[in-house]
CSV table of N, CA and C in Angstrom, one decimal:
chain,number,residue,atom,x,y,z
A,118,UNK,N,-9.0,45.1,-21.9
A,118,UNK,CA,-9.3,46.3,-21.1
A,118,UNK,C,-9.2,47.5,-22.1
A,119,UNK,N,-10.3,48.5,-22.0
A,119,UNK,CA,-10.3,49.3,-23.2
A,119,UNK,C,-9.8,50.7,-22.2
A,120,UNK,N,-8.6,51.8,-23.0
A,120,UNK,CA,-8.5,52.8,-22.1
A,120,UNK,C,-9.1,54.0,-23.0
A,121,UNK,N,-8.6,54.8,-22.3
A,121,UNK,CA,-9.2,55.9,-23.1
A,121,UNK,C,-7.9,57.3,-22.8
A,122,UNK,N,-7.5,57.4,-24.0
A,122,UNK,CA,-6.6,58.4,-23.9
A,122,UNK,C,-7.1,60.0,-23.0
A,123,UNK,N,-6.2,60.9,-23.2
A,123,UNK,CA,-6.6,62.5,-22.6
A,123,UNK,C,-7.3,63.1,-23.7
A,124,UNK,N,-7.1,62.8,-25.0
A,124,UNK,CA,-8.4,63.6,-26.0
A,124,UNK,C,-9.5,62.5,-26.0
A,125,UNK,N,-9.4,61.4,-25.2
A,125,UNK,CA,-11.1,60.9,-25.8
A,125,UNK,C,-10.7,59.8,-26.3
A,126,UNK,N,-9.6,59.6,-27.2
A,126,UNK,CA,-9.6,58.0,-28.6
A,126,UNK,C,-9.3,57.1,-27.3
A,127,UNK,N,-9.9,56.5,-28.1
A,127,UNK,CA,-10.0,54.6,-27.2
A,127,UNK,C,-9.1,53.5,-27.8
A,128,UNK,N,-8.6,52.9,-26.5
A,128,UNK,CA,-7.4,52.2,-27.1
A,128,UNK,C,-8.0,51.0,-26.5
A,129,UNK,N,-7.1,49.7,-27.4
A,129,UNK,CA,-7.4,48.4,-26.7
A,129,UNK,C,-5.8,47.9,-26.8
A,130,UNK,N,-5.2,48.1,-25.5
A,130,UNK,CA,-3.7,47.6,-25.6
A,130,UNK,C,-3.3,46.5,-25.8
A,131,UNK,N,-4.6,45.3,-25.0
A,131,UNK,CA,-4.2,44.0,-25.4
A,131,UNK,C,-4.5,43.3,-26.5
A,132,UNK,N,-5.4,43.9,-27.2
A,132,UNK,CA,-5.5,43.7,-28.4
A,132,UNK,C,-4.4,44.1,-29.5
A,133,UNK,N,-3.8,45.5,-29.7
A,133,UNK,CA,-2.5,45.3,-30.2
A,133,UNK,C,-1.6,44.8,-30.1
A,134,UNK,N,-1.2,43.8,-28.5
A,134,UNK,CA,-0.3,43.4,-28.4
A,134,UNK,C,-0.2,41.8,-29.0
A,135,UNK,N,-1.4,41.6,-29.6
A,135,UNK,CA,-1.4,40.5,-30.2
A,135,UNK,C,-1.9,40.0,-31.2
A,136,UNK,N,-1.6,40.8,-32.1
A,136,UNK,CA,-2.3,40.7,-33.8
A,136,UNK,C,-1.9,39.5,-34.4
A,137,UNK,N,-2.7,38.5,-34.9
A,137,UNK,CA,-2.3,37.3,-35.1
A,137,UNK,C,-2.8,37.5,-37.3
A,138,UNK,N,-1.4,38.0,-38.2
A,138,UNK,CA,-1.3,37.7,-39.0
A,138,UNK,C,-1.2,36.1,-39.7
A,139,UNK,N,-2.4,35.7,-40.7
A,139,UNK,CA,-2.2,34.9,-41.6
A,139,UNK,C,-1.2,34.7,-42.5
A,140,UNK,N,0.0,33.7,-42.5
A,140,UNK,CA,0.4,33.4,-43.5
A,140,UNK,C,-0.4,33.6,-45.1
A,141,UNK,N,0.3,33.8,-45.6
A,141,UNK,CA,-0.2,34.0,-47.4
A,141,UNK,C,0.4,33.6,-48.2
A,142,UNK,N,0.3,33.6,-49.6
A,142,UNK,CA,0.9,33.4,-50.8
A,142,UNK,C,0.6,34.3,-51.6
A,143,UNK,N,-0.2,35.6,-51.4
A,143,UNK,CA,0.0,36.8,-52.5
A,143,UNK,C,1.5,37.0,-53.4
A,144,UNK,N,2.2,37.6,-52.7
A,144,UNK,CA,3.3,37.6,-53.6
A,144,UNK,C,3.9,36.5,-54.5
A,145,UNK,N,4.0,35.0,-54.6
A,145,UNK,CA,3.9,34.4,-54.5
A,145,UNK,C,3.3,34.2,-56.5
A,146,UNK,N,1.9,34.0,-55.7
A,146,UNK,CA,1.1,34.0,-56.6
A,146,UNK,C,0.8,35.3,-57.8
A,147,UNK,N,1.5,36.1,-57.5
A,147,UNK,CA,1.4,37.5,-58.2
A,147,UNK,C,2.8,37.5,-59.1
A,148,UNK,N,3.7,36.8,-58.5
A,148,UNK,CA,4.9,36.6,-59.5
A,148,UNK,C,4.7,35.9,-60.5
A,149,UNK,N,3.9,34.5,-60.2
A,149,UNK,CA,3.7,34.0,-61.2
A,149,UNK,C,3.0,34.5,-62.2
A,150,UNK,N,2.0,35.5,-62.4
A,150,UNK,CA,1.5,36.0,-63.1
A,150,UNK,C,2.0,37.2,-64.0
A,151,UNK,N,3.2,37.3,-63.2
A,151,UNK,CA,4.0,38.9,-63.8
A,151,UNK,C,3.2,39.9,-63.7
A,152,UNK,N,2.5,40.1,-62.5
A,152,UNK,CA,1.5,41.3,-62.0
A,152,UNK,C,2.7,42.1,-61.2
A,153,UNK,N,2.7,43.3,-61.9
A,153,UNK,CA,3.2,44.5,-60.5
A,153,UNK,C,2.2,44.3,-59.4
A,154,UNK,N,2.8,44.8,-58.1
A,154,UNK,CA,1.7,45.1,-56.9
A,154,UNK,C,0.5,45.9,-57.7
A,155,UNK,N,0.8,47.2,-58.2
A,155,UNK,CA,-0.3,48.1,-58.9
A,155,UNK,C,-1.2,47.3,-59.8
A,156,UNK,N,-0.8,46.7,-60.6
A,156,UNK,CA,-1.9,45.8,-61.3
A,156,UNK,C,-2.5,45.1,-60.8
A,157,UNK,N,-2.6,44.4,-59.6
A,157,UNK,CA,-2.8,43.7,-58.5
A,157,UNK,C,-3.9,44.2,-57.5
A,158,UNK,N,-3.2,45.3,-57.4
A,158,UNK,CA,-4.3,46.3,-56.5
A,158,UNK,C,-5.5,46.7,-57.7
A,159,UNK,N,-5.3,47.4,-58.6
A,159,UNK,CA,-6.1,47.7,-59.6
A,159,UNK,C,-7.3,46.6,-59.8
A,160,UNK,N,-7.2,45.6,-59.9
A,160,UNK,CA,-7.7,44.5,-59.9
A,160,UNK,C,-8.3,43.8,-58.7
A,161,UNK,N,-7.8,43.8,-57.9
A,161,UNK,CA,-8.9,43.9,-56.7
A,161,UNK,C,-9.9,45.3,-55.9
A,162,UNK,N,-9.5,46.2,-56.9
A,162,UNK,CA,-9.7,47.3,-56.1
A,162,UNK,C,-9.7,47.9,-54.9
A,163,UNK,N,-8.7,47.6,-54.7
A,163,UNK,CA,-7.8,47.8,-53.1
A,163,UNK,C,-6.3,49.0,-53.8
A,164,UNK,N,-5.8,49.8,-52.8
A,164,UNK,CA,-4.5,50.5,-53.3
A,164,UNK,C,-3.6,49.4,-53.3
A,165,UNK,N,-2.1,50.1,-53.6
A,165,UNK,CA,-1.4,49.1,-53.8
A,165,UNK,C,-0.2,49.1,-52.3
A,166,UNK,N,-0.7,50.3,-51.3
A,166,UNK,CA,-0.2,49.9,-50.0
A,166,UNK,C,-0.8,48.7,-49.7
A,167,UNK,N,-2.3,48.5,-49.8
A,167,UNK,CA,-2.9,47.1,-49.0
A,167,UNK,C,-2.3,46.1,-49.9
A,168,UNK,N,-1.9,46.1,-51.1
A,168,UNK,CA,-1.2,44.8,-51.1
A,168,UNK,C,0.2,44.8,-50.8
A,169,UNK,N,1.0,45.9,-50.6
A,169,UNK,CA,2.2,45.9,-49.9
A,169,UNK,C,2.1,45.3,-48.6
A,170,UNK,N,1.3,45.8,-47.8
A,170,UNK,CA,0.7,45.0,-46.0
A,170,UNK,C,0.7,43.6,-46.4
A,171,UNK,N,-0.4,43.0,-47.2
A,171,UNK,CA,-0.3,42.0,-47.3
A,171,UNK,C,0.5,41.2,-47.8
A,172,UNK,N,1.4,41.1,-49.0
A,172,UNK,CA,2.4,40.5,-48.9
A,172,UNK,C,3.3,40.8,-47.7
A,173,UNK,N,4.1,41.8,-47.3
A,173,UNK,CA,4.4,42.1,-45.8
A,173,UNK,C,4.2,41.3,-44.6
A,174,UNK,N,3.2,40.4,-44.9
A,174,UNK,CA,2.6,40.1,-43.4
A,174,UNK,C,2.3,41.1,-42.3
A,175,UNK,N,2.2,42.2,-42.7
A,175,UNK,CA,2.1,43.2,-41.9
A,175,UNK,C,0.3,43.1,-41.9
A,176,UNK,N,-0.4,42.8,-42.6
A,176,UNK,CA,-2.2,43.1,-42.2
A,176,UNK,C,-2.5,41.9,-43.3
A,177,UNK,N,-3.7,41.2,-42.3
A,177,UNK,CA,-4.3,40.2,-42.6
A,177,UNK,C,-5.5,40.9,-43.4
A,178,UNK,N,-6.5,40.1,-44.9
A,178,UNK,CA,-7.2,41.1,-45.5
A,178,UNK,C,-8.7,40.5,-44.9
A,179,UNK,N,-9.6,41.3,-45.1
A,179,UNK,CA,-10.9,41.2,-43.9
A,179,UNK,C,-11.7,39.6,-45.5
A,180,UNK,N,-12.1,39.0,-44.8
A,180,UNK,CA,-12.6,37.8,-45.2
A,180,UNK,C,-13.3,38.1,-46.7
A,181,UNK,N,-14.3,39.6,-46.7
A,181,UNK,CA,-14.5,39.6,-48.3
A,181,UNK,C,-13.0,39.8,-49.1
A,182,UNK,N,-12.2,40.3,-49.1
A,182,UNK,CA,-11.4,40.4,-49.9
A,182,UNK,C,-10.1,39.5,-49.3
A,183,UNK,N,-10.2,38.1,-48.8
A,183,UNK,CA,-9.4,37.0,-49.0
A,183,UNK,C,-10.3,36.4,-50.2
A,184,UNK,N,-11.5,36.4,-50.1
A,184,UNK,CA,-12.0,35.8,-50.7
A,184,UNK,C,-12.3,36.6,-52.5
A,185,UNK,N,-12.1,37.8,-52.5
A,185,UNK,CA,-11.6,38.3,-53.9
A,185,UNK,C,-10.4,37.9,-54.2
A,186,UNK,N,-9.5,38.2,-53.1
A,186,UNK,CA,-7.8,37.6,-53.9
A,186,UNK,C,-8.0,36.5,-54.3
A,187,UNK,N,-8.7,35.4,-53.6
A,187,UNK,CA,-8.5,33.9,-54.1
A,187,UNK,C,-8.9,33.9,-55.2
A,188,UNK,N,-10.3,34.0,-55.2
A,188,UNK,CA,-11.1,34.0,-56.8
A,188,UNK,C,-10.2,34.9,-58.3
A,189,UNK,N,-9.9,35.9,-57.8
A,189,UNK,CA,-9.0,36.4,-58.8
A,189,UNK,C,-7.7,35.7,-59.4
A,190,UNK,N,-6.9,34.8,-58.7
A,190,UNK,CA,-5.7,33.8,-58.8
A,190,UNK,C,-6.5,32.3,-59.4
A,191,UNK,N,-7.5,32.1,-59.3
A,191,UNK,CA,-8.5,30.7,-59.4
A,191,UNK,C,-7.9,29.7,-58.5
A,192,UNK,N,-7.9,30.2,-57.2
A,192,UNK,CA,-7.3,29.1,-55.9
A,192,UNK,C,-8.2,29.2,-54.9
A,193,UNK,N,-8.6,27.9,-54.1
A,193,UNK,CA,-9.3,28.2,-52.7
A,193,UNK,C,-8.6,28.8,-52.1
A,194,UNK,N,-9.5,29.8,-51.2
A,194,UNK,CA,-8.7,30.6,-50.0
A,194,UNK,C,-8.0,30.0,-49.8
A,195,UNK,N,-8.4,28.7,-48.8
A,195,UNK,CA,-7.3,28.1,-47.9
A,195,UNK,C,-6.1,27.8,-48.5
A,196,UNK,N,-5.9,27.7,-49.8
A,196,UNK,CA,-4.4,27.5,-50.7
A,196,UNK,C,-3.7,29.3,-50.4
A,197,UNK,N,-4.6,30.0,-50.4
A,197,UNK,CA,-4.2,31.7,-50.9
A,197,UNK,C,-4.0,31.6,-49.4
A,198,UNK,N,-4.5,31.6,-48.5
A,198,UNK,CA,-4.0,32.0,-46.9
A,198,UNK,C,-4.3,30.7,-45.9
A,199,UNK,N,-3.5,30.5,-45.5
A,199,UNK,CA,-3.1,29.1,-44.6
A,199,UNK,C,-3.1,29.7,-42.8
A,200,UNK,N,-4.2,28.9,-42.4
A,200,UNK,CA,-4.6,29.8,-41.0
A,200,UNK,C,-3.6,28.7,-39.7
A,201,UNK,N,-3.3,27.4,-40.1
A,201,UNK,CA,-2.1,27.0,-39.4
A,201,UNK,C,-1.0,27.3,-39.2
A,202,UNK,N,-0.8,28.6,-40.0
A,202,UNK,CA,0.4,29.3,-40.4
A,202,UNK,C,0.4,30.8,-39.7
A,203,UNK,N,-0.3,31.0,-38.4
A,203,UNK,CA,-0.8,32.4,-37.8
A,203,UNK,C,0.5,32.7,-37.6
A,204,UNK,N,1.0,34.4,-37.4
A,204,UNK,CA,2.0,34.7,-36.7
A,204,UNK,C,1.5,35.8,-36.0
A,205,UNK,N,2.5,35.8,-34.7
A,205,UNK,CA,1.8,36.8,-33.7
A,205,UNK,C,2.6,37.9,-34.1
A,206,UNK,N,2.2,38.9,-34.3
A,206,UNK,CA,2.8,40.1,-34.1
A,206,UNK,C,3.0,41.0,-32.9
């Protein structure tokens, strides 16, 4: 159900109430390399908040850029983000 606040912005409640984060291996895989987060971000050209989220488990990354993390590590996605592994937030 979509509402709509008193200024106008549109909200979807039940959709925030259940954000289903991917397990990952970013961090992980970024240690092994002796990448800071910044070198990391640099390199995907993403900031280095979006790879703080994503190691975090806080934000799943939109499918082109699972698919740059992986390629940049030389791992299939599915090794880089494991979708049997959802968590609900």
């Amino acid at each position: 159900m979509i509402q709509r606040t008193c200024k106008g912005t549109l909200t979807f409640p039940s959709m925030l109430s259940n954000l289903y984060i991917v397990k990952n291996e970013v961090r992980n895989y970024r240690r092994k390399k002796n990448l800071s987060q910044a070198e990391l971000a640099e390199g995907l050209g993403v900031s280095r908040q979006t790879v703080i989220a994503i190691e975090g488990d806080r934000y799943s990354p939109s499918l082109p850029l699972a698919f740059r993390i992986a390629k940049f590590f030389e791992v299939p996605v599915e090794t880089m983000f494991d979708p049997s592994e959802e968590m609900v937030k």
